[in-house]
Coordinates of N, CA and C in Angstrom, one line a residue:
X1 N 138.9 2.2 -31.2 CA 140.0 2.0 -30.2 C 141.1 1.3 -30.8
X2 N 142.3 1.8 -30.6 CA 143.5 1.2 -31.2 C 143.8 -0.2 -30.5
X3 N 144.6 -1.0 -31.1 CA 144.9 -2.3 -30.6 C 145.6 -2.3 -29.3
X4 N 146.5 -1.4 -29.1 CA 147.2 -1.4 -27.8 C 146.3 -1.1 -26.6
X5 N 145.4 -0.1 -26.8 CA 144.4 0.2 -25.8 C 143.4 -0.9 -25.6
X6 N 143.0 -1.6 -26.6 CA 142.2 -2.7 -26.5 C 142.8 -3.8 -25.7
X7 N 144.1 -4.1 -26.0 CA 144.8 -5.2 -25.2 C 144.9 -4.8 -23.7
X8 N 145.2 -3.5 -23.4 CA 145.3 -3.1 -22.0 C 143.9 -3.2 -21.4
X9 N 142.9 -2.9 -22.1 CA 141.5 -3.0 -21.5 C 141.2 -4.4 -21.2
X10 N 141.5 -5.4 -22.1 CA 141.2 -6.8 -21.9 C 142.0 -7.3 -20.7
X11 N 143.3 -6.9 -20.6 CA 144.1 -7.3 -19.5 C 143.5 -6.8 -18.2
X12 N 143.1 -5.6 -18.1 CA 142.5 -5.0 -16.9 C 141.2 -5.8 -16.5
X13 N 140.4 -6.1 -17.5 CA 139.1 -6.8 -17.3 C 139.5 -8.2 -16.7
X14 N 140.4 -8.9 -17.2 CA 140.8 -10.2 -16.7 C 141.2 -10.1 -15.3
X15 N 142.1 -9.2 -15.0 CA 142.6 -9.1 -13.6 C 141.5 -8.6 -12.7
X16 N 140.8 -7.5 -13.1 CA 139.8 -6.9 -12.2 C 138.6 -7.8 -12.0
X17 N 138.0 -8.4 -13.1 CA 136.8 -9.1 -13.0 C 136.9 -10.6 -12.7
X18 N 138.1 -11.1 -12.7 CA 138.3 -12.6 -12.5 C 139.4 -12.8 -11.4
X19 N 140.6 -12.5 -11.8 CA 141.8 -13.0 -10.9 C 141.8 -12.3 -9.6
X20 N 141.4 -11.0 -9.5 CA 141.5 -10.4 -8.2 C 140.3 -10.6 -7.3
X21 N 139.3 -11.4 -7.8 CA 138.1 -11.7 -7.1 C 138.2 -13.0 -6.3
X22 N 139.4 -13.6 -6.3 CA 139.6 -14.9 -5.6 C 140.9 -14.9 -4.9
X23 N 141.0 -15.7 -3.9 CA 142.3 -15.9 -3.2 C 143.1 -16.9 -3.9
X24 N 142.5 -17.8 -4.7 CA 143.3 -18.9 -5.4 C 144.5 -18.4 -6.1
X25 N 144.5 -17.3 -6.9 CA 145.7 -16.9 -7.6 C 146.9 -16.7 -6.7
X26 N 146.6 -16.3 -5.5 CA 147.8 -16.1 -4.5 C 148.4 -17.5 -4.2
X27 N 147.7 -18.5 -4.3 CA 148.2 -19.9 -4.0 C 149.1 -20.4 -5.2
X28 N 149.0 -19.7 -6.3 CA 149.8 -20.1 -7.5 C 151.2 -19.5 -7.4
X29 N 151.4 -18.7 -6.4 CA 152.7 -18.0 -6.3 C 153.0 -17.2 -7.6
X30 N 152.2 -16.3 -8.0 CA 152.4 -15.5 -9.2 C 153.6 -14.6 -9.0
X31 N 154.4 -14.5 -10.0 CA 155.5 -13.5 -10.0 C 154.9 -12.2 -10.6
X32 N 154.5 -11.3 -9.7 CA 153.8 -10.1 -10.1 C 154.6 -9.2 -11.0
X33 N 155.9 -9.4 -11.0 CA 156.8 -8.6 -11.9 C 156.7 -9.2 -13.3
X34 N 156.2 -10.4 -13.5 CA 156.1 -11.0 -14.8 C 154.8 -10.7 -15.5
X35 N 153.9 -10.0 -14.9 CA 152.6 -9.8 -15.5 C 152.8 -8.9 -16.7
X36 N 152.2 -9.3 -17.8 CA 152.3 -8.5 -19.1 C 151.0 -8.4 -19.8
X37 N 150.9 -7.3 -20.5 CA 149.8 -7.1 -21.4 C 150.2 -7.8 -22.7
X38 N 149.4 -8.7 -23.3 CA 149.7 -9.3 -24.6 C 148.6 -9.1 -25.5
X39 N 148.7 -9.6 -26.7 CA 147.7 -9.5 -27.7 C 146.4 -10.2 -27.2
X40 N 145.3 -9.4 -27.0 CA 144.0 -9.8 -26.5 C 144.1 -10.4 -25.1
X41 N 145.0 -10.0 -24.2 CA 145.0 -10.6 -22.9 C 146.2 -10.3 -22.0
X42 N 146.5 -11.3 -21.2 CA 147.6 -11.2 -20.2 C 148.4 -12.5 -20.1
X43 N 149.6 -12.4 -19.6 CA 150.3 -13.6 -19.2 C 151.1 -13.3 -18.0
X44 N 151.4 -14.4 -17.2 CA 152.2 -14.2 -16.0 C 152.9 -15.5 -15.7
X45 N 153.9 -15.5 -14.9 CA 154.7 -16.6 -14.5 C 154.2 -17.1 -13.1
X46 N 154.2 -18.4 -12.8 CA 153.8 -18.9 -11.5 C 154.9 -19.9 -11.0
X47 N 154.8 -20.1 -9.7 CA 155.6 -21.2 -9.1 C 154.7 -21.9 -8.2
X48 N 154.4 -23.1 -8.5 CA 153.4 -23.9 -7.7 C 154.0 -25.2 -7.2
X49 N 154.2 -25.3 -5.9 CA 154.8 -26.5 -5.3 C 156.1 -26.8 -6.1
X50 N 157.0 -25.9 -6.1 CA 158.4 -26.0 -6.8 C 158.3 -26.2 -8.3
X51 N 157.1 -26.0 -8.9 CA 157.0 -26.0 -10.3 C 156.9 -24.6 -10.8
X52 N 157.4 -24.3 -12.0 CA 157.3 -23.0 -12.5 C 156.7 -23.1 -13.9
X53 N 156.1 -22.0 -14.4 CA 155.5 -22.0 -15.7 C 154.9 -20.7 -16.0
X54 N 154.1 -20.7 -17.1 CA 153.5 -19.5 -17.5 C 152.0 -19.8 -17.8
X55 N 151.2 -18.8 -17.5 CA 149.8 -18.8 -17.8 C 149.5 -17.7 -18.8
X56 N 148.8 -18.0 -19.9 CA 148.4 -17.1 -20.9 C 146.9 -17.1 -21.0
X57 N 146.3 -15.9 -20.9 CA 144.8 -15.8 -21.0 C 144.6 -14.8 -22.1
X58 N 143.8 -15.3 -23.1 CA 143.5 -14.4 -24.2 C 142.0 -14.4 -24.5
X59 N 141.5 -13.3 -24.8 CA 140.1 -13.1 -25.2 C 140.0 -13.4 -26.7
X60 N 138.9 -14.2 -27.0 CA 138.6 -14.5 -28.4 C 137.5 -13.6 -28.9
X61 N 137.8 -12.7 -29.7 CA 136.7 -11.8 -30.3 C 135.7 -12.6 -31.0
X62 N 136.1 -13.7 -31.6 CA 135.2 -14.6 -32.4 C 134.1 -15.2 -31.5
X63 N 134.5 -15.7 -30.3 CA 133.5 -16.4 -29.4 C 133.0 -15.5 -28.3
X64 N 133.8 -14.5 -27.9 CA 133.4 -13.7 -26.8 C 133.8 -14.4 -25.5
X65 N 134.6 -15.4 -25.6 CA 135.1 -16.2 -24.4 C 136.6 -16.1 -24.3
X66 N 137.2 -16.8 -23.4 CA 138.7 -16.7 -23.2 C 139.3 -18.1 -23.4
X67 N 140.5 -18.0 -23.9 CA 141.4 -19.2 -24.1 C 142.5 -19.1 -23.1
X68 N 142.8 -20.3 -22.4 CA 143.9 -20.3 -21.4 C 144.9 -21.3 -21.9
X69 N 146.2 -20.9 -21.8 CA 147.3 -21.8 -22.1 C 148.2 -21.8 -20.9
X70 N 148.5 -23.0 -20.4 CA 149.4 -23.2 -19.3 C 150.6 -24.0 -19.8
X71 N 151.7 -23.4 -19.6 CA 153.0 -24.0 -20.0 C 153.9 -24.2 -18.8
X72 N 154.1 -25.5 -18.5 CA 155.0 -25.9 -17.4 C 156.4 -25.8 -17.9
X73 N 157.3 -25.2 -17.1 CA 158.7 -25.0 -17.5 C 159.4 -26.4 -17.8
X74 N 159.0 -27.4 -17.1 CA 159.6 -28.7 -17.3 C 159.0 -29.5 -18.5
X75 N 157.9 -28.9 -19.1 CA 157.2 -29.6 -20.2 C 156.7 -28.6 -21.2
X76 N 157.6 -27.8 -21.7 CA 157.2 -26.7 -22.6 C 156.6 -27.1 -23.9
X77 N 156.9 -28.4 -24.3 CA 156.4 -28.9 -25.6 C 155.0 -29.4 -25.5
X78 N 154.4 -29.5 -24.3 CA 153.1 -30.0 -24.1 C 152.2 -29.0 -23.3
X79 N 151.9 -27.9 -23.9 CA 151.1 -26.9 -23.1 C 149.7 -27.4 -22.9
X80 N 149.1 -27.0 -21.8 CA 147.7 -27.3 -21.6 C 146.9 -26.2 -22.2
X81 N 145.9 -26.5 -23.1 CA 145.2 -25.4 -23.7 C 143.7 -25.7 -23.5
X82 N 143.0 -24.7 -22.9 CA 141.6 -24.8 -22.6 C 140.9 -23.6 -23.3
X83 N 140.0 -24.0 -24.2 CA 139.3 -23.0 -25.0 C 137.9 -22.7 -24.5
X84 N 137.4 -21.5 -24.9 CA 136.0 -21.1 -24.6 C 135.6 -21.2 -23.1
X85 N 136.4 -20.4 -22.3 CA 136.2 -20.3 -20.9 C 135.5 -19.0 -20.6
X86 N 134.4 -19.1 -19.8 CA 133.7 -17.8 -19.4 C 134.6 -17.1 -18.4
X87 N 134.5 -15.8 -18.3 CA 135.4 -15.1 -17.4 C 135.2 -15.5 -15.9
X88 N 134.0 -15.8 -15.5 CA 133.8 -16.2 -14.1 C 134.3 -17.6 -13.8
X89 N 134.8 -18.3 -14.8 CA 135.3 -19.7 -14.7 C 136.9 -19.7 -14.8
X90 N 137.5 -18.5 -15.1 CA 138.9 -18.5 -15.4 C 139.7 -19.0 -14.2
X91 N 139.4 -18.5 -13.0 CA 140.2 -18.9 -11.8 C 140.1 -20.4 -11.6
X92 N 138.9 -20.9 -11.6 CA 138.7 -22.4 -11.3 C 139.3 -23.2 -12.4
X93 N 139.2 -22.8 -13.6 CA 139.9 -23.6 -14.7 C 141.4 -23.6 -14.5
X94 N 142.0 -22.5 -14.3 CA 143.4 -22.4 -14.1 C 143.8 -23.2 -12.9
X95 N 143.1 -23.0 -11.8 CA 143.5 -23.7 -10.5 C 143.4 -25.2 -10.7
X96 N 142.3 -25.7 -11.3 CA 142.2 -27.1 -11.5 C 143.3 -27.7 -12.3
X97 N 143.7 -26.9 -13.3 CA 144.8 -27.5 -14.2 C 146.2 -27.4 -13.6
X98 N 146.4 -26.4 -12.7 CA 147.7 -26.3 -12.0 C 147.7 -27.4 -11.0
X99 N 146.7 -27.6 -10.2 CA 146.6 -28.6 -9.2 C 146.6 -30.0 -9.8
X100 N 145.9 -30.2 -10.9 CA 145.8 -31.5 -11.6 C 147.2 -31.9 -12.0
X101 N 147.9 -31.0 -12.6 CA 149.3 -31.3 -13.1 C 150.2 -31.8 -12.0
X102 N 150.1 -31.2 -10.8 CA 150.9 -31.6 -9.7 C 150.5 -33.0 -9.2
X103 N 149.2 -33.3 -9.1 CA 148.7 -34.6 -8.6 C 149.1 -35.7 -9.5
X104 N 148.9 -35.5 -10.8 CA 149.2 -36.5 -11.8 C 150.7 -36.8 -11.8
X105 N 151.5 -35.7 -11.8 CA 153.0 -35.9 -11.9 C 153.5 -36.7 -10.7
X106 N 152.9 -36.5 -9.5 CA 153.4 -37.2 -8.3 C 152.7 -38.5 -8.0
X107 N 151.7 -38.8 -8.9 CA 151.0 -40.1 -8.7 C 150.1 -40.1 -7.5
X108 N 149.7 -39.0 -7.0 CA 148.9 -38.9 -5.8 C 147.4 -39.0 -6.2
X109 N 146.7 -40.0 -5.6 CA 145.3 -40.1 -5.8 C 144.5 -39.3 -4.8
X110 N 143.5 -38.6 -5.3 CA 142.7 -37.7 -4.4 C 141.3 -38.3 -4.3

């Protein structure tokens, strides 16, 4: 399988097997026009409680797991990187980190 087809296949797996199986990604206000196939995965822009940023999900052929990078537009130099995530944990890991960033930034205790 050539690399382009492999990338598209991984992107479809991420969206079909993880992101589309939960309502939570709709709470992230994904810009569906921004969804892209990238090397070993997908990326998309979000707007969460007036915050914007990018989520990058990439499959690691070495581990068989996924790596997630969350880049907040107001803090691009400090991306949140979560490695070795099982596919069934992608939504909860992303959701936790998007929500966590909001709560910490506003000093809200939960």
